[in-house]
């Protein structure tokens, strides 16, 4: 690769590989990291973007909340075959209810959903929005293309990320002696230090997140092994992977529903005309038993099978689990609704060694298990990862500044990279801010409302890119940073003005999810404000030719 | 609380590891000296920090959390060595002590 034809060492060739895989897929990876990092707070974003749900404040007594919710379901869907209630927790203010009617279509289509006020059990009508799910989906399947294509693109970028990690480690000569070193105010040196520090210090996170990302996309990227081994029977493959035997699932479900009905009918004889169980009254003692069974965990989900019919059962599931190997499986208790006695205590599944390892990576990637401390750790690690990609992208431009100066002009390719850097790094943050604003500004009754929030996101992103192309690089960086600060710092004010619970309400009520979102927005504003301050300060003395702003993007 | 204990122990451990390196010794003490004990002690303390992490979160989550805290402890030391290296003389032992006391009390 050397123009002078001299032989090249492993470091140079790895450096070349690192630079070019980095710049070619860096923008995409930045977007994946940025939206993926926000997805650690998926529930919080969803909650914030539906301010109607803020008014629901669960009482201290979970059994009371459960009783109220079941009474609400009795009014909402008395004839349903199953009710599923997700109980409020530190990330959710309402009871999320779903139910299936007797002749409902299979799968998701047949499931109806509603959010219930945790204090009254009344149904809450929330605005139409994709909420955080848009950002979450975007981070692994992009948008406006079919799912498979998006996942392929992100999967390929993830593989290149892996290449970039390995080639980066080989390229970095003083990986151990530079471990704690950051030299500020030294232009390119500082950028390289910041890039190295964010990459090396968070290396375990980067490897985990990239590798597990690949594993999660594996079935899409490399389906052939499984196709051949299972003769194209994807369902059988998935069943076995999850530690189930094909066919056993249906059988078990059959027992659970028809079988139970049959048995109940026989043993009870004429009990079919007995008055249906008042579940709202019966749930209290069941909740107490669950609390005794798992003192560490709250009840996360209540499933009622065959409510208002003979042989009804109530299943309580613990909120959260202690292990990554089971991928979110948690303890369950099944009660006979009529007697309130424990009927079954299904054991936790024991996954095979291979799927246990897979589950550890998948759970770690998604943070599904995580309490607040570990969730914030993952989020902050995501911020470090985002900063690593961003510093790498900026470094590409900074490194080529001497070449520009020598030429006395900016080569077109350099300018393209520079503009795209701005349009992606600050532009994506601007677009996200616009998305949150539109969530509150678009009229609630608007047609295609959710789609227009997303259109607004992409229009804002495009506008940022155009702005970056029209302005000198330094001004573009500065102006976009300031715009981000304005957008994000005002969000905690926009929130109460447009119907949500502002900090003065949410803090006294202990609504951690809403408080967390508002503080995260202020933190983003502070981060970009700090960068903007650097840019403004540096502009005051003689204007520099070198576009070396944004010195420490490290958090 | 458990998070703070793991973070405190990791911070002290990273301080010891950094102070076993000549560059940072010069920043803090003005001269370099051989410090194999500091290096080994730092690594040992890092391993020790894994114990409260696993006790608090279980094996799988515990290891993940531990790696996360190591990262942020190292970042903190990196920033400290950049902007205020001298105080590490007393912040590291003080934080180690706080972590140990917290662990005993918890």
XYZ file of C-alpha atoms in Angstrom:
661
model
C 0.000 0.000 0.000
C 2.994 2.296 0.262
C 3.494 4.561 -2.730
C 7.285 4.290 -2.469
C 7.110 0.515 -2.778
C 8.996 -0.206 0.448
C 7.936 -3.302 2.339
C 5.423 -2.501 4.982
C 5.198 -3.814 8.523
C 2.171 -5.288 10.182
C 1.528 -2.032 12.037
C 1.413 0.095 8.920
C -0.859 -2.282 7.101
C -3.121 -2.541 10.136
C -3.112 1.229 10.449
C -4.245 1.495 6.838
C -6.965 -1.105 7.415
C -8.090 0.628 10.608
C -8.266 4.063 8.988
C -10.248 2.956 5.973
C -12.683 0.528 7.571
C -13.159 3.227 10.194
C -13.962 6.064 7.847
C -16.052 4.020 5.418
C -18.375 2.589 8.039
C -17.731 5.037 10.862
C -20.761 7.220 10.156
C -23.073 4.254 10.154
C -21.421 2.899 13.289
C -21.773 6.283 14.942
C -25.512 6.247 14.241
C -25.774 2.661 15.517
C -23.869 3.512 18.703
C -25.779 6.737 19.280
C -29.287 5.324 18.884
C -28.285 2.049 20.544
C -26.970 3.915 23.584
C -30.255 5.801 23.899
C -32.031 2.444 23.696
C -30.703 1.479 27.121
C -33.409 3.897 28.242
C -36.038 2.602 25.856
C -38.754 2.406 28.509
C -37.915 5.880 29.777
C -38.051 7.375 26.284
C -41.349 5.612 25.603
C -42.767 6.941 28.841
C -41.588 10.483 28.202
C -43.033 10.472 24.705
C -46.460 9.559 26.037
C -47.052 12.359 28.554
C -50.614 11.154 29.091
C -49.118 8.258 31.049
C -47.293 10.557 33.463
C -50.492 11.200 35.400
C -50.650 7.574 36.492
C -49.031 7.290 39.915
C -48.989 3.822 41.467
C -49.569 3.604 45.204
C -47.042 2.058 47.547
C -48.995 -1.178 47.875
C -48.444 -3.462 44.866
C -51.351 -5.712 45.880
C -53.686 -2.712 45.792
C -52.416 -1.743 42.330
C -52.976 -5.296 41.135
C -56.527 -5.346 42.515
C -57.395 -2.039 40.866
C -55.912 -3.172 37.560
C -57.819 -6.449 37.607
C -61.050 -4.562 38.336
C -60.190 -2.355 35.354
C -59.710 -5.402 33.151
C -63.046 -6.741 34.298
C -64.667 -3.649 32.779
C -62.414 -3.498 29.722
C -62.315 -7.102 28.542
C -64.560 -9.379 30.607
C -64.877 -11.932 27.829
C -61.165 -12.280 26.999
C -59.376 -15.608 27.146
C -56.241 -14.266 28.833
C -55.213 -11.061 30.526
C -51.597 -10.050 30.875
C -50.686 -7.164 33.151
C -47.199 -5.668 33.300
C -46.999 -4.057 36.699
C -45.594 -0.558 37.210
C -41.938 -0.354 38.234
C -39.199 2.249 38.476
C -39.272 2.639 34.683
C -43.010 2.460 34.087
C -45.843 4.411 35.708
C -48.838 2.529 34.330
C -50.092 -1.020 34.207
C -49.549 -2.223 30.632
C -52.389 -4.550 29.857
C -52.794 -6.903 26.940
C -55.464 -9.487 26.321
C -56.564 -12.027 23.780
C -60.144 -12.691 22.900
C -61.523 -16.162 22.446
C -61.235 -16.337 18.669
C -58.328 -13.917 18.313
C -55.971 -14.244 15.363
C -52.702 -16.012 16.142
C -49.623 -14.069 17.136
C -49.352 -10.378 17.756
C -52.268 -9.452 15.535
C -54.769 -10.978 17.933
C -53.399 -9.207 20.987
C -55.117 -6.038 22.168
C -53.297 -3.562 24.360
C -54.089 -0.718 26.695
C -52.366 1.339 29.354
C -54.206 1.436 32.660
C -53.910 4.137 35.285
C -52.139 2.413 38.171
C -54.221 4.216 40.790
C -57.690 3.892 39.247
C -57.505 1.088 36.689
C -59.015 3.362 34.040
C -57.769 3.064 30.476
C -55.530 5.962 29.403
C -55.591 7.146 25.785
C -52.012 8.013 24.856
C -50.885 9.841 21.732
C -49.782 7.947 18.675
C -45.990 7.660 18.622
C -43.291 5.129 17.870
C -41.416 6.558 20.839
C -38.053 5.068 21.706
C -38.888 1.998 19.633
C -38.018 3.974 16.512
C -34.528 4.735 17.842
C -34.160 1.157 19.061
C -35.217 -0.374 15.728
C -33.091 2.113 13.813
C -29.987 0.968 15.652
C -30.099 -2.507 14.126
C -32.355 -2.397 11.091
C -32.281 1.270 10.003
C -35.408 2.743 8.443
C -37.418 2.869 5.230
C -36.102 -0.419 3.888
C -37.106 -3.940 4.555
C -35.968 -5.438 7.777
C -33.577 -7.970 6.267
C -31.711 -5.363 4.205
C -31.301 -3.059 7.190
C -30.014 -5.865 9.371
C -27.609 -6.965 6.664
C -26.167 -3.466 6.411
C -25.806 -3.100 10.179
C -24.427 -6.640 10.416
C -21.723 -5.905 7.870
C -20.864 -2.662 9.660
C -20.614 -4.650 12.904
C -18.149 -7.039 11.300
C -16.073 -4.085 10.179
C -16.275 -2.751 13.719
C -14.688 -5.993 14.830
C -11.991 -5.565 12.212
C -11.469 -1.981 13.394
C -11.121 -3.094 17.028
C -8.524 -5.737 16.248
C -6.543 -3.638 13.773
C -6.745 -0.718 16.215
C -5.219 -2.751 19.023
C -2.385 -3.866 16.732
C -1.821 -0.323 15.460
C -1.685 1.211 18.925
C 2.018 0.971 19.722
C 2.034 2.051 23.346
C -1.188 0.482 24.450
C 0.074 -0.174 27.979
C 2.365 2.769 28.610
C -0.281 5.192 27.311
C -3.016 3.588 29.343
C -3.741 6.616 31.533
C -2.360 9.289 29.239
C -4.265 12.201 27.815
C -2.396 15.234 26.507
C -4.805 18.147 26.088
C -4.420 21.194 23.849
C -2.013 19.492 21.483
C -4.179 19.249 18.369
C -3.818 15.931 16.610
C -2.006 14.399 19.590
C -4.971 15.140 21.851
C -7.427 13.717 19.354
C -5.412 10.551 19.086
C -5.162 10.299 22.885
C -8.909 10.783 23.260
C -9.611 8.182 20.587
C -7.168 5.735 22.188
C -8.411 6.296 25.717
C -12.078 5.807 24.843
C -11.168 2.746 22.794
C -8.680 1.050 25.116
C -10.255 1.750 28.498
C -13.668 0.563 27.347
C -12.216 -2.292 25.288
C -14.100 -5.008 27.222
C -17.324 -3.151 26.510
C -16.505 -2.645 22.837
C -15.677 -6.303 22.348
C -18.760 -7.421 24.260
C -21.131 -5.093 22.443
C -19.745 -5.838 18.981
C -19.509 -9.577 19.443
C -22.961 -9.846 20.996
C -24.348 -7.587 18.279
C -23.016 -10.057 15.729
C -24.518 -12.956 17.661
C -27.896 -11.235 17.726
C -27.789 -10.733 13.967
C -26.228 -14.139 13.362
C -29.359 -15.968 12.295
C -29.880 -13.312 9.630
C -26.280 -13.139 8.434
C -25.336 -16.814 8.509
C -28.500 -18.845 8.224
C -26.999 -21.676 6.186
C -25.655 -23.865 8.984
C -28.970 -23.961 10.743
C -30.896 -24.348 7.471
C -28.941 -27.422 6.518
C -28.852 -29.007 9.959
C -32.581 -28.549 10.435
C -33.670 -29.087 6.821
C -34.898 -25.523 6.588
C -37.146 -25.907 9.611
C -36.359 -22.593 11.241
C -38.894 -23.073 13.967
C -37.351 -26.346 15.078
C -33.951 -24.644 15.166
C -35.235 -21.769 17.289
C -37.000 -24.127 19.659
C -33.939 -26.222 20.225
C -31.749 -23.168 20.598
C -33.998 -21.913 23.374
C -33.676 -25.261 25.105
C -37.079 -26.554 24.119
C -37.818 -29.686 22.196
C -39.830 -29.101 19.053
C -43.429 -30.056 19.602
C -43.142 -30.036 23.384
C -44.146 -26.393 23.480
C -47.495 -26.928 21.801
C -48.061 -29.966 23.941
C -47.377 -28.056 27.113
C -49.575 -25.202 26.007
C -52.272 -27.687 25.133
C -52.144 -29.075 28.626
C -52.206 -25.604 30.017
C -55.352 -24.583 28.226
C -57.565 -27.343 26.903
C -56.212 -29.939 29.338
C -56.833 -27.746 32.320
C -60.288 -26.901 31.080
C -61.111 -30.565 30.648
C -59.848 -31.504 34.061
C -61.494 -28.539 35.703
C -64.788 -29.397 34.071
C -64.638 -33.000 35.210
C -63.523 -32.531 38.755
C -65.851 -29.697 39.420
C -68.832 -31.332 37.819
C -71.621 -28.848 38.151
C -69.324 -26.060 39.264
C -69.521 -24.413 35.853
C -72.472 -22.360 36.976
C -70.714 -21.222 40.148
C -70.169 -17.484 40.427
C -66.923 -16.400 38.742
C -64.057 -15.590 41.082
C -63.693 -11.956 42.080
C -60.067 -11.680 41.028
C -59.615 -8.178 42.412
C -60.369 -9.550 45.864
C -58.462 -12.800 45.416
C -55.198 -11.231 44.212
C -54.156 -9.797 47.592
C -53.264 -13.082 49.299
C -51.568 -14.329 46.119
C -49.370 -11.233 46.008
C -48.470 -11.829 49.657
C -47.426 -15.406 48.904
C -45.314 -14.217 45.988
C -43.622 -11.681 48.241
C -42.718 -14.464 50.645
C -41.464 -16.667 47.846
C -39.135 -14.033 46.340
C -38.468 -11.293 48.875
C -35.845 -9.770 46.543
C -38.127 -9.331 43.563
C -41.399 -7.528 43.060
C -44.174 -9.071 41.005
C -43.501 -7.995 37.452
C -46.300 -9.612 35.524
C -49.719 -11.041 36.246
C -51.253 -13.426 33.727
C -54.831 -14.563 34.171
C -55.945 -17.529 32.120
C -59.663 -17.954 31.499
C -60.834 -15.049 33.662
C -64.533 -15.300 34.600
C -64.635 -18.967 33.688
C -64.305 -22.104 35.741
C -60.750 -23.300 36.242
C -59.243 -19.838 35.981
C -55.569 -19.604 36.916
C -53.409 -16.643 37.912
C -49.697 -16.677 37.169
C -47.388 -14.249 38.976
C -43.937 -13.683 37.538
C -41.075 -12.039 39.368
C -39.681 -8.772 38.048
C -36.124 -9.344 36.897
C -33.783 -12.248 37.460
C -30.328 -12.684 38.912
C -28.577 -14.352 36.032
C -27.747 -13.574 32.446
C -27.706 -17.229 31.451
C -31.467 -17.606 31.393
C -32.098 -14.469 29.352
C -34.767 -12.850 31.433
C -36.486 -16.009 32.626
C -37.702 -15.327 36.113
C -39.502 -17.174 38.854
C -43.181 -17.960 38.465
C -46.033 -19.055 40.674
C -49.311 -20.362 39.279
C -52.392 -20.109 41.480
C -55.786 -21.681 41.223
C -57.989 -18.604 41.111
C -60.900 -20.239 42.908
C -58.950 -21.447 45.944
C -56.008 -19.031 45.928
C -53.665 -21.986 46.451
C -50.393 -22.459 44.600
C -51.035 -24.916 41.837
C -47.669 -25.042 40.100
C -44.236 -23.680 40.703
C -42.556 -24.062 37.346
C -38.788 -24.453 37.665
C -36.520 -21.992 35.914
C -35.337 -23.378 32.593
C -31.769 -24.664 32.588
C -30.323 -23.699 29.234
C -27.645 -25.762 27.513
C -24.085 -24.515 27.866
C -24.069 -23.060 24.360
C -27.300 -21.184 24.745
C -26.281 -20.047 28.233
C -23.244 -18.376 26.682
C -25.387 -16.928 23.916
C -27.874 -15.677 26.474
C -25.155 -13.984 28.519
C -24.041 -12.008 25.482
C -27.549 -11.197 24.310
C -28.645 -10.055 27.777
C -25.494 -8.048 28.310
C -25.974 -6.349 24.953
C -29.544 -5.361 25.689
C -29.257 -4.722 29.414
C -32.570 -6.485 29.854
C -31.683 -7.795 33.310
C -30.139 -4.630 34.582
C -31.010 -2.608 37.632
C -30.389 1.140 37.530
C -26.671 0.969 38.439
C -25.748 -1.549 35.744
C -28.046 0.134 33.220
C -26.301 3.464 33.745
C -22.936 1.704 33.407
C -23.987 0.270 30.074
C -25.401 3.622 28.992
C -22.196 5.475 29.917
C -20.129 2.792 28.198
C -22.292 3.426 25.153
C -21.504 7.132 25.438
C -17.793 6.272 25.553
C -18.230 4.061 22.492
C -20.050 6.833 20.641
C -17.262 9.239 21.580
C -14.678 6.743 20.369
C -16.282 6.599 16.926
C -16.702 10.381 16.852
C -13.089 11.107 17.846
C -11.906 8.618 15.246
C -13.921 10.326 12.537
C -12.664 13.784 13.510
C -9.113 12.456 13.755
C -9.252 11.471 10.087
C -9.790 15.130 9.162
C -7.373 16.573 11.731
C -4.616 14.243 10.582
C -4.936 15.549 7.043
C -4.759 19.224 8.033
C -1.020 19.561 7.225
C -1.644 18.147 3.764
C -4.341 20.767 3.214
C -2.095 23.531 4.388
C 0.642 22.387 2.031
C -1.790 22.276 -0.879
C -3.325 25.612 0.081
C -6.797 24.262 -0.648
C -9.105 21.583 0.625
C -9.289 18.510 -1.590
C -12.869 17.570 -2.412
C -12.644 14.215 -0.615
C -11.459 15.864 2.582
C -14.297 18.333 2.425
C -16.838 15.527 1.925
C -15.560 13.732 5.009
C -15.533 16.947 7.013
C -19.104 17.859 6.066
C -20.391 14.339 6.648
C -18.671 14.239 10.037
C -20.560 17.335 11.133
C -23.800 16.196 9.553
C -23.586 12.869 11.340
C -21.975 13.659 14.696
C -23.881 16.790 15.641
C -26.588 16.293 13.007
C -27.848 13.065 14.556
C -28.073 14.669 17.988
C -30.003 17.559 16.407
C -32.349 15.140 14.679
C -32.980 13.303 17.948
C -33.714 16.570 19.711
C -36.116 17.514 16.921
C -37.802 14.117 17.261
C -38.479 14.746 20.944
C -39.748 18.264 20.247
C -42.066 17.106 17.475
C -43.478 14.517 19.842
C -44.865 17.382 21.873
C -45.560 19.950 19.140
C -47.465 17.913 16.561
C -51.206 17.968 17.299
C -52.381 14.841 19.066
C -55.220 14.224 16.597
C -52.990 14.622 13.523
C -53.248 11.875 10.925
C -50.094 9.755 10.482
C -48.731 11.432 13.572
C -46.162 8.805 14.473
C -44.852 8.767 10.910
C -44.475 12.555 10.909
C -42.381 12.483 14.058
C -40.014 10.161 12.223
C -40.134 12.225 9.026
C -39.243 15.228 11.154
C -36.238 13.342 12.520
C -34.901 12.703 9.027
C -35.722 16.202 7.774
C -33.826 17.723 10.701
C -30.920 15.392 9.994
C -30.909 16.428 6.334
C -31.059 20.092 7.333
C -28.009 19.593 9.565
C -26.130 18.024 6.675
C -27.032 20.881 4.319
C -26.057 23.431 6.947
C -22.698 21.699 7.397
C -22.106 21.844 3.637
C -22.929 25.543 3.385
C -20.913 26.837 6.324
C -17.185 26.776 7.081
C -16.413 23.709 9.177
C -15.639 25.489 12.430
C -18.751 27.650 12.278
C -20.866 24.634 11.399
C -19.573 22.678 14.407
C -20.142 25.618 16.684
C -23.602 26.515 15.454
C -24.850 22.945 15.556
C -23.489 22.425 19.068
C -25.283 25.559 20.229
C -28.485 24.433 18.513
C -28.238 21.070 20.308
C -27.794 22.814 23.646
C -30.878 24.955 23.032
C -32.990 21.988 21.918
C -32.055 19.708 24.796
C -31.868 22.186 27.639
C -35.435 23.279 26.930
C -36.880 19.754 26.829
C -37.398 19.533 30.626
C -39.359 22.801 30.311
C -41.330 21.730 27.250
C -42.284 18.554 29.096
C -44.621 20.055 31.731
C -45.845 22.791 29.354
C -47.122 20.164 26.917
C -48.866 17.900 29.379
C -46.129 15.793 30.965
C -44.873 15.743 34.532
C -42.039 18.249 34.875
C -39.229 17.827 37.381
C -41.142 19.739 40.075
C -43.896 17.116 39.877
C -41.966 13.990 38.940
C -39.288 14.285 41.649
C -41.710 14.530 44.609
C -43.750 11.669 43.130
C -40.608 9.565 42.751
C -41.247 8.919 39.028
C -37.690 7.806 38.355
C -38.224 7.119 34.652
C -39.417 10.650 33.873
C -36.816 12.262 36.128
C -34.083 10.167 34.517
C -35.085 11.221 30.996
C -35.124 14.914 31.882
C -31.733 14.676 33.555
C -30.300 12.730 30.628
C -31.440 15.562 28.315
C -29.747 18.117 30.562
C -26.600 15.974 30.541
C -26.579 15.884 26.738
C -27.069 19.652 26.677
C -24.165 20.059 29.121
C -21.862 17.827 27.063
C -22.481 19.730 23.837
C -22.406 23.020 25.722
C -18.940 22.182 26.948
C -17.806 21.404 23.400
C -19.396 24.646 22.169
C -17.570 26.589 24.871
C -14.246 25.183 23.659
C -15.076 26.219 20.116
C -16.145 29.725 21.085
C -13.066 30.243 23.247
C -10.698 29.039 20.576
C -12.255 31.416 18.088
C -11.466 34.493 20.122
C -7.719 34.580 19.410
C -6.489 34.573 15.820
C -8.679 32.278 13.781
C -6.942 29.002 13.152
C -6.677 27.262 9.853
C -6.606 23.872 11.514
C -10.088 22.572 12.086
C -9.155 21.021 15.401
C -12.085 21.878 17.597
C -13.873 19.583 20.006
C -10.779 18.737 21.913
C -12.058 16.330 24.507
C -15.125 14.525 23.415
C -14.340 12.004 26.108
C -17.040 12.089 28.727
C -23.864 1.527 47.724
C -22.564 -1.732 46.253
C -21.811 0.147 43.064
C -19.799 2.729 45.009
C -17.781 0.028 46.800
C -16.749 -1.623 43.535
C -16.008 1.765 41.969
C -13.929 2.890 44.974
C -11.817 -0.273 45.029
C -11.296 -0.131 41.249
C -10.301 3.515 41.457
C -7.692 2.813 44.133
C -6.435 -0.176 42.165
C -6.095 1.863 38.970
C -4.279 4.574 40.945
C -1.759 1.986 42.147
C -1.290 0.596 38.646
C -0.761 4.083 37.202
C 1.707 4.998 39.962
C 3.770 1.941 39.098
C 4.520 3.615 35.752
C 7.490 5.965 35.461
C 5.575 8.666 33.565
C 2.976 9.048 36.294
C 5.487 8.714 39.120
C 7.239 11.764 37.721
C 3.942 13.638 37.551
C 3.091 12.904 41.160
C 6.428 12.509 42.983
C 8.783 14.265 40.604
C 10.967 11.180 40.134
C 10.694 7.613 38.964
C 11.277 4.646 41.224
C 10.940 0.886 40.925
C 7.445 -0.114 42.009
C 6.756 -3.755 41.364
C 4.871 -3.963 44.658
C 2.513 -1.175 43.581
C 1.870 -2.863 40.272
C 1.134 -6.257 41.801
C -0.888 -4.652 44.564
C -2.948 -2.739 42.003
C -3.692 -5.857 39.994
C -4.553 -7.761 43.170
C -6.917 -5.004 44.286
C -8.596 -5.106 40.880
C -9.217 -8.800 41.410
C -10.488 -8.129 44.934
C -13.020 -5.632 43.558
C -14.604 -8.512 41.673
C -15.694 -10.104 44.966
C -18.236 -7.460 46.083
C -19.431 -7.160 42.471
C -20.265 -10.853 42.287
C -21.727 -10.790 45.797
C -24.011 -7.936 44.785
C -25.134 -8.955 41.308
C -24.409 -12.649 40.920
C -21.707 -14.132 38.709
C -22.769 -13.128 35.222
C -24.065 -9.615 35.923
C -21.303 -9.143 38.504
C -18.508 -9.704 35.988
C -20.166 -7.356 33.523
C -20.615 -4.652 36.157
C -17.032 -5.127 37.351
C -15.665 -4.589 33.834
C -17.800 -1.460 33.555
C -16.540 -0.035 36.840
C -12.930 -0.799 35.876
C -13.437 1.247 32.726
C -14.771 4.262 34.558
C -12.189 3.976 37.342
C -9.465 3.971 34.679
C -11.080 6.955 32.945
C -11.178 8.815 36.256
C -7.496 8.121 36.872
C -6.687 9.127 33.296
C -8.454 12.459 33.762
C -6.870 12.962 37.161
C -3.386 12.295 35.793
C -4.124 14.875 33.095
C -5.598 17.695 35.119
C -4.682 17.164 38.795
C -2.087 14.422 39.282
C -0.723 15.490 42.705
C -3.813 14.893 44.879
C -3.842 11.219 43.898
C -1.394 10.756 46.815
C -4.237 11.145 49.247
C -7.368 10.554 47.127
C -6.329 6.984 46.302
C -5.742 5.799 49.907
C -8.759 7.741 51.148
C -11.064 6.230 48.529
C -9.611 2.755 49.158
C -10.324 3.175 52.855
C -13.880 4.377 52.214
C -14.476 1.419 49.917
C -13.149 -1.020 52.502
C -15.214 0.528 55.304
C -18.311 0.470 53.112
C -17.704 -3.167 52.310
C -17.314 -4.122 55.975
C -20.458 -2.231 56.961
C -22.574 -3.478 54.054
